[in-house]
PDB file of C-alpha atoms in Angstrom:
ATOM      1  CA  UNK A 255      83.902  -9.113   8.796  1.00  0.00           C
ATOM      2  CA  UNK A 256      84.877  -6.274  10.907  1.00  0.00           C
ATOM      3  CA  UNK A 257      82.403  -4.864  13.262  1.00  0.00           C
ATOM      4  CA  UNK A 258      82.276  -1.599  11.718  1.00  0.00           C
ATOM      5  CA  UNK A 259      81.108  -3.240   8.672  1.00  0.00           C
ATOM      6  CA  UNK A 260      78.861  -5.076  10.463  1.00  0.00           C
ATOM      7  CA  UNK A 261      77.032  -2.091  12.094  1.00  0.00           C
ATOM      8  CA  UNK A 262      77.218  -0.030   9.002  1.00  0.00           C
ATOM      9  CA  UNK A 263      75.038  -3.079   6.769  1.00  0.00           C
ATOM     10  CA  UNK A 264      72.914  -2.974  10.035  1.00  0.00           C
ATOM     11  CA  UNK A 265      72.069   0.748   9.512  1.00  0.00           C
ATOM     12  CA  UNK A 266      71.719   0.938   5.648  1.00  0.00           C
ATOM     13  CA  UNK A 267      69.611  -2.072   6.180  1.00  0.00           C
ATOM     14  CA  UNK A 268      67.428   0.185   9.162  1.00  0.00           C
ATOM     15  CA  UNK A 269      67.456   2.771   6.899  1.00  0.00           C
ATOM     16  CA  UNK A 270      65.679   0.855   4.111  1.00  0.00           C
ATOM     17  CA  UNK A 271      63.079  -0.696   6.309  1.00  0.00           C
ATOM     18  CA  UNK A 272      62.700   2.722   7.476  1.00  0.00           C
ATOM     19  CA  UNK A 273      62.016   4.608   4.035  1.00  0.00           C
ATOM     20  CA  UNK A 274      59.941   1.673   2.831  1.00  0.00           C
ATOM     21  CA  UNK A 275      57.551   1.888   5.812  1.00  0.00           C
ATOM     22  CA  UNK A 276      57.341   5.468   5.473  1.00  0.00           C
ATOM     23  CA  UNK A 277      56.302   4.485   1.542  1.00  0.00           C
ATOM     24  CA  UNK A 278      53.838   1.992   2.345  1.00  0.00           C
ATOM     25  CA  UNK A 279      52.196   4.721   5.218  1.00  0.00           C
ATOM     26  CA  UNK A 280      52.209   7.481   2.709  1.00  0.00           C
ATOM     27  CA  UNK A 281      50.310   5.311  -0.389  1.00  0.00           C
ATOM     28  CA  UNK A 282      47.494   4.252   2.336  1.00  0.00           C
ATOM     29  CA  UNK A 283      47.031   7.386   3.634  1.00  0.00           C
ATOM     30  CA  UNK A 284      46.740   8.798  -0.077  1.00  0.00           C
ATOM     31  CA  UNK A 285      44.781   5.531  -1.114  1.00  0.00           C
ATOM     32  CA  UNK A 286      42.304   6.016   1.724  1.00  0.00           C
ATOM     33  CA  UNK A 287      41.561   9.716   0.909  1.00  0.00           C
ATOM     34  CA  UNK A 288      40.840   8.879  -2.355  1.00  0.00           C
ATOM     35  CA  UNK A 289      38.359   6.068  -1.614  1.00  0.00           C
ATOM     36  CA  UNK A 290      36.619   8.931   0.516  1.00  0.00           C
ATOM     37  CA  UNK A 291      36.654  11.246  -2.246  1.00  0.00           C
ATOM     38  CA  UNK A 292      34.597   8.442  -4.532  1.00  0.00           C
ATOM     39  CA  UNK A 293      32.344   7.946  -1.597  1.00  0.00           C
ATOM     40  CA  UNK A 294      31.409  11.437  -1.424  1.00  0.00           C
ATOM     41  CA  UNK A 295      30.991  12.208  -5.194  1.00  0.00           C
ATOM     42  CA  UNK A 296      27.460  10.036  -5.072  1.00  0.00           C
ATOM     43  CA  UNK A 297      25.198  11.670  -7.657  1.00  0.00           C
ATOM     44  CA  UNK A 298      22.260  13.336  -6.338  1.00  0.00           C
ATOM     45  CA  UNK A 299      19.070  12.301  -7.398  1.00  0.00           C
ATOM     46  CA  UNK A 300      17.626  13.821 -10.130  1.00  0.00           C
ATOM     47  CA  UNK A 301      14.046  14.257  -8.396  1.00  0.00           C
ATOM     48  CA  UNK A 302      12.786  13.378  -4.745  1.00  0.00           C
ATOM     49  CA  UNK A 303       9.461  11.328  -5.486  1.00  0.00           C
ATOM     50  CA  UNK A 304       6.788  10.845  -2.401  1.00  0.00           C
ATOM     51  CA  UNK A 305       4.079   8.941  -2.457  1.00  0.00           C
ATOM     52  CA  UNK A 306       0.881   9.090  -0.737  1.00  0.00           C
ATOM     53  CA  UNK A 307      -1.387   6.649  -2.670  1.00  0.00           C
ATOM     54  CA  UNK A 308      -4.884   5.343  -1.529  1.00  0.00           C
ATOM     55  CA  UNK A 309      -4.798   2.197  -0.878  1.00  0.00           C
ATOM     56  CA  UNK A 310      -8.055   1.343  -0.149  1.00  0.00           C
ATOM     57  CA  UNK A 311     -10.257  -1.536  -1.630  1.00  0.00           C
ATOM     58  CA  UNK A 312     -13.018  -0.830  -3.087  1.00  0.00           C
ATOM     59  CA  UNK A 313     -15.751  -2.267  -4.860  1.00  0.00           C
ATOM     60  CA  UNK A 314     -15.806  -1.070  -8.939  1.00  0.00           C
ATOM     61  CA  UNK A 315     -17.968   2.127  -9.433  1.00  0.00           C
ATOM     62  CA  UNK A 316     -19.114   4.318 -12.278  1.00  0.00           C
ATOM     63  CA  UNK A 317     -17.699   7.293 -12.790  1.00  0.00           C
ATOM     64  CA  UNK A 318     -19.641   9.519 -10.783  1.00  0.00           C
ATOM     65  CA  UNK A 319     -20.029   7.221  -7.982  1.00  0.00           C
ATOM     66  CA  UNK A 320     -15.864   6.991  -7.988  1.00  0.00           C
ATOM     67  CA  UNK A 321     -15.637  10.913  -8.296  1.00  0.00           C
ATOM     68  CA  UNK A 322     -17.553  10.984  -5.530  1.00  0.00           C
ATOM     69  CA  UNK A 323     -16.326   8.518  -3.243  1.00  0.00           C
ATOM     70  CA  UNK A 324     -12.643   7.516  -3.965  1.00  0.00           C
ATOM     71  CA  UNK A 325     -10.221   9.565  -1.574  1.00  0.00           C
ATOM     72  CA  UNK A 326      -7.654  11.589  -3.542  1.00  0.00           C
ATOM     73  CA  UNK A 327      -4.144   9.739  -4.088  1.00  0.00           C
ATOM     74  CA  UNK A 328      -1.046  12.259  -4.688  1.00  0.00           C
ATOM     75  CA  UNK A 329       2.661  12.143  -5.642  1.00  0.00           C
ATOM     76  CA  UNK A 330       4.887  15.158  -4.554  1.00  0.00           C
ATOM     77  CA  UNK A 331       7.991  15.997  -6.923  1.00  0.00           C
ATOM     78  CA  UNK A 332      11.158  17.768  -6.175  1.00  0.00           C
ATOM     79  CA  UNK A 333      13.770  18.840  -8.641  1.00  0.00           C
ATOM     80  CA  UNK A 334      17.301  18.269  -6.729  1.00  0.00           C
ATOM     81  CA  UNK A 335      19.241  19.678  -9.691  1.00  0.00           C
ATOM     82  CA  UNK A 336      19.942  23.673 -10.250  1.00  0.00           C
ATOM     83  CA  UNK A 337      18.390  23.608 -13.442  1.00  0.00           C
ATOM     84  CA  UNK A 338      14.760  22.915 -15.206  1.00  0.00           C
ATOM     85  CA  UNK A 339      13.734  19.402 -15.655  1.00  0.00           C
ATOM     86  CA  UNK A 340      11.006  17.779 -17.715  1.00  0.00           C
ATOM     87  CA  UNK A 341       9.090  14.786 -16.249  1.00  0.00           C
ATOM     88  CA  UNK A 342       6.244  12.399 -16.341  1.00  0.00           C
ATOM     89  CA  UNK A 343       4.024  10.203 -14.046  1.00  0.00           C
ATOM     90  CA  UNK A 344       3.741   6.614 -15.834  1.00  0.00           C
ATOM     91  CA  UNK A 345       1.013   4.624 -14.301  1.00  0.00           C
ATOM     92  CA  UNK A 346       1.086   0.518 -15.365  1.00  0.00           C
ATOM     93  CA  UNK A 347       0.264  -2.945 -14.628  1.00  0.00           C
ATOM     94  CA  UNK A 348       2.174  -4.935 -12.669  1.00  0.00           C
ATOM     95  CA  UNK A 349       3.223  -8.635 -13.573  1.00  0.00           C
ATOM     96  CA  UNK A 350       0.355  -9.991 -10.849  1.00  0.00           C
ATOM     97  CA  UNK A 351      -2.063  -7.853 -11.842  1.00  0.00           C
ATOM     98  CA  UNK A 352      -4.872  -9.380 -14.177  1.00  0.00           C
ATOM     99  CA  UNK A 353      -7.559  -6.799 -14.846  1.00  0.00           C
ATOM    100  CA  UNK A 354      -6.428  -5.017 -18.089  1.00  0.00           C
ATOM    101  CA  UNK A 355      -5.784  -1.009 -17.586  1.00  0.00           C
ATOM    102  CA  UNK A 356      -9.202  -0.457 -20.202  1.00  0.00           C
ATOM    103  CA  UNK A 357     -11.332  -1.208 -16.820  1.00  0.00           C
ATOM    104  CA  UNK A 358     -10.071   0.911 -14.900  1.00  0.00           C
ATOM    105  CA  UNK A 359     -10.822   5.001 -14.539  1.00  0.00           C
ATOM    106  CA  UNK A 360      -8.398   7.461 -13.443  1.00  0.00           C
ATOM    107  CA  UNK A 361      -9.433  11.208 -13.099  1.00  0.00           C
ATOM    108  CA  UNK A 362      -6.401  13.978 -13.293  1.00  0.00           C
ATOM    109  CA  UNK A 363      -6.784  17.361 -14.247  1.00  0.00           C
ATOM    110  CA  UNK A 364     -10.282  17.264 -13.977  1.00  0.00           C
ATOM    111  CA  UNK A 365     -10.434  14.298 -16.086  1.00  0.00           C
ATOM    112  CA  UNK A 366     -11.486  11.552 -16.285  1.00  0.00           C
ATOM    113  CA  UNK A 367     -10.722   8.485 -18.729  1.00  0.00           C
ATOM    114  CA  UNK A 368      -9.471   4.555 -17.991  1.00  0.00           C
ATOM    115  CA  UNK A 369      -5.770   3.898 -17.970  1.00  0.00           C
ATOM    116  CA  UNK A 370      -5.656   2.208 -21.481  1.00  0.00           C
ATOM    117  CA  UNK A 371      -6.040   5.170 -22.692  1.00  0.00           C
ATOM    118  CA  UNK A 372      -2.942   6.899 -22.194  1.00  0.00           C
ATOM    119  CA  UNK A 373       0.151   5.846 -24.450  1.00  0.00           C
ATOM    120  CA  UNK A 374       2.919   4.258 -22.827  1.00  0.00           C
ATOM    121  CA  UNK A 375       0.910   4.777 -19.430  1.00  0.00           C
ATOM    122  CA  UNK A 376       2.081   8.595 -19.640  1.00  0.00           C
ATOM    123  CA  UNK A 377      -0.682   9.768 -17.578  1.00  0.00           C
ATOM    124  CA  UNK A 378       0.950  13.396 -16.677  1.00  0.00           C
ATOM    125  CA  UNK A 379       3.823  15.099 -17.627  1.00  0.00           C
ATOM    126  CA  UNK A 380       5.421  19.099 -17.152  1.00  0.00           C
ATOM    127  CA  UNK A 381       8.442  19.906 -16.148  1.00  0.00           C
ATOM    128  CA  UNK A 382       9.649  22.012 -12.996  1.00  0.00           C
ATOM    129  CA  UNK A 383      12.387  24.880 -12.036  1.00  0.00           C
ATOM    130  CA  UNK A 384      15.295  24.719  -9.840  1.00  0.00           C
ATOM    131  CA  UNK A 385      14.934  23.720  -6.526  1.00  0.00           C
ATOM    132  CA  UNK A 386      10.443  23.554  -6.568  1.00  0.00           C
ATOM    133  CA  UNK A 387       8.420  20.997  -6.077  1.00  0.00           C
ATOM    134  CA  UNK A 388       4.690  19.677  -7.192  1.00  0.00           C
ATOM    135  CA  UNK A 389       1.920  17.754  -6.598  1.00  0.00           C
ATOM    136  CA  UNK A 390      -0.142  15.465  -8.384  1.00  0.00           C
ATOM    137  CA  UNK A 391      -3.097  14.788  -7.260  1.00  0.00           C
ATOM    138  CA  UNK A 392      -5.760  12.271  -9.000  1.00  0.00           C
ATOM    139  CA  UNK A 393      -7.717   9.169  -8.110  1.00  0.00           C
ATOM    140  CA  UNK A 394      -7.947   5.853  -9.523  1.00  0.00           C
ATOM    141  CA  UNK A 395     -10.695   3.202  -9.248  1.00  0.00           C
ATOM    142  CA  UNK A 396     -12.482  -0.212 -11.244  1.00  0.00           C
ATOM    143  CA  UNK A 397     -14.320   0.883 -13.854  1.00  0.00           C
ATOM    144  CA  UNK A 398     -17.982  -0.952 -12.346  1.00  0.00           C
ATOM    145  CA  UNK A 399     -19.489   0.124 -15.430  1.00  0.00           C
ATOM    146  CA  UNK A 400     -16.865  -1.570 -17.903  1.00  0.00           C
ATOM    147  CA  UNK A 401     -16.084  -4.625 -15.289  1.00  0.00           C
ATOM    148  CA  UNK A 402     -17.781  -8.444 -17.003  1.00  0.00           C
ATOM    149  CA  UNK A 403     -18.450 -11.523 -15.679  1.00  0.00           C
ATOM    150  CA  UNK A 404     -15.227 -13.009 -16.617  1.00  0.00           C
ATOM    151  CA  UNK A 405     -13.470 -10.130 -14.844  1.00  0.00           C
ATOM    152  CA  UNK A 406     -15.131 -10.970 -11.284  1.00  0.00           C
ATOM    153  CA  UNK A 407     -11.598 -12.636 -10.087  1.00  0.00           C
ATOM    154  CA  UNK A 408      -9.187 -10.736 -11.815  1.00  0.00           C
ATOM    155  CA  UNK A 409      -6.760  -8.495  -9.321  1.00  0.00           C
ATOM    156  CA  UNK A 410      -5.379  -5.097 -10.216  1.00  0.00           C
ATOM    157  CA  UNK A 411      -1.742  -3.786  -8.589  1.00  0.00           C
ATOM    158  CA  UNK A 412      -0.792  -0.505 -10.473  1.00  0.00           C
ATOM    159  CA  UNK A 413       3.056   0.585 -10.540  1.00  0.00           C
ATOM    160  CA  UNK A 414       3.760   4.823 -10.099  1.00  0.00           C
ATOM    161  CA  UNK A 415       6.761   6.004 -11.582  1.00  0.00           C
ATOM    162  CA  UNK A 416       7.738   9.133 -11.871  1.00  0.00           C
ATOM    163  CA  UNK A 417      10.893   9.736 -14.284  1.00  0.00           C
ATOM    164  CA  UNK A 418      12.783  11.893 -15.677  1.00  0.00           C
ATOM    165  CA  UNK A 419      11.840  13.051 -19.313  1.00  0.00           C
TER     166      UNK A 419
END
């Protein structure tokens, strides 16, 4: 083999690793835009949910004694989306919780019933414009007046949810 021929399989064979390197380069660079592209098309939510609930324990109470002495709880809603949307506040049980929802009061727009009540636990619903925001306020307490003897260890853990109708 001459040297000529040598030096020109040398620079085809440059030239190759050259335009393949260039290839791989150009696919990562487009691959890696794209993966930010997906990253950045994460769906807003359709509401922005905060909640401020009481907490407190308290011994069960009749209805005016709870009116009177349970601290308001609230949940503030924000619609995210450019558009109206219907919702509703879905108050339930928990797996731990014990004490059925018909011993237990909840007062919201000025009134007042016990949790088993409500179907599906639907204890509020409307719906809100673009861009606004609400809040819900109510309270929520042991029925004293409804509560037996064979309810004196039972536990109660409520769940909130606020979804989209």
């Amino acid at each position: 083999m001459k040297m000529s021929e040598y030096l020109s399989k040398k620079r085809i064979l440059l030239l190759v690793t050259i335009v393949l390197i260039i290839t791989i380069i150009i696919v990562s660079i487009f691959t890696l835009l794209n993966k930010n592209k997906e990253r950045n098309k994460v769906q807003e939510q359709d509401f922005s949910v905060t909640y401020n609930l009481n907490k407190e324990t308290f011994a069960p109470m009749d209805i005016e004694t709870g009116l009177n002495t349970i601290p308001l709880s609230t949940i503030n809603i924000k619609n995210n989306k450019n558009y109206t949307q219907e919702y509703k506040l879905i108050i339930k049980s928990k797996e731990n919780s014990t004490l059925e929802l018909s011993k237990v009061y909840i007062n919201i727009n000025n009134e007042t019933k016990v949790l088993s009540d409500y179907q599906d636990g639907v204890v509020y619903q409307g719906s809100l414009n673009s861009k606004s925001d609400i809040t819900i306020s109510f309270k929520t307490w042991i029925a004293g007046d409804l509560i037996t003897p064979e309810d004196e260890d039972k536990v109660l853990n409520l769940k909130y949810d606020v979804i989209k109708k």
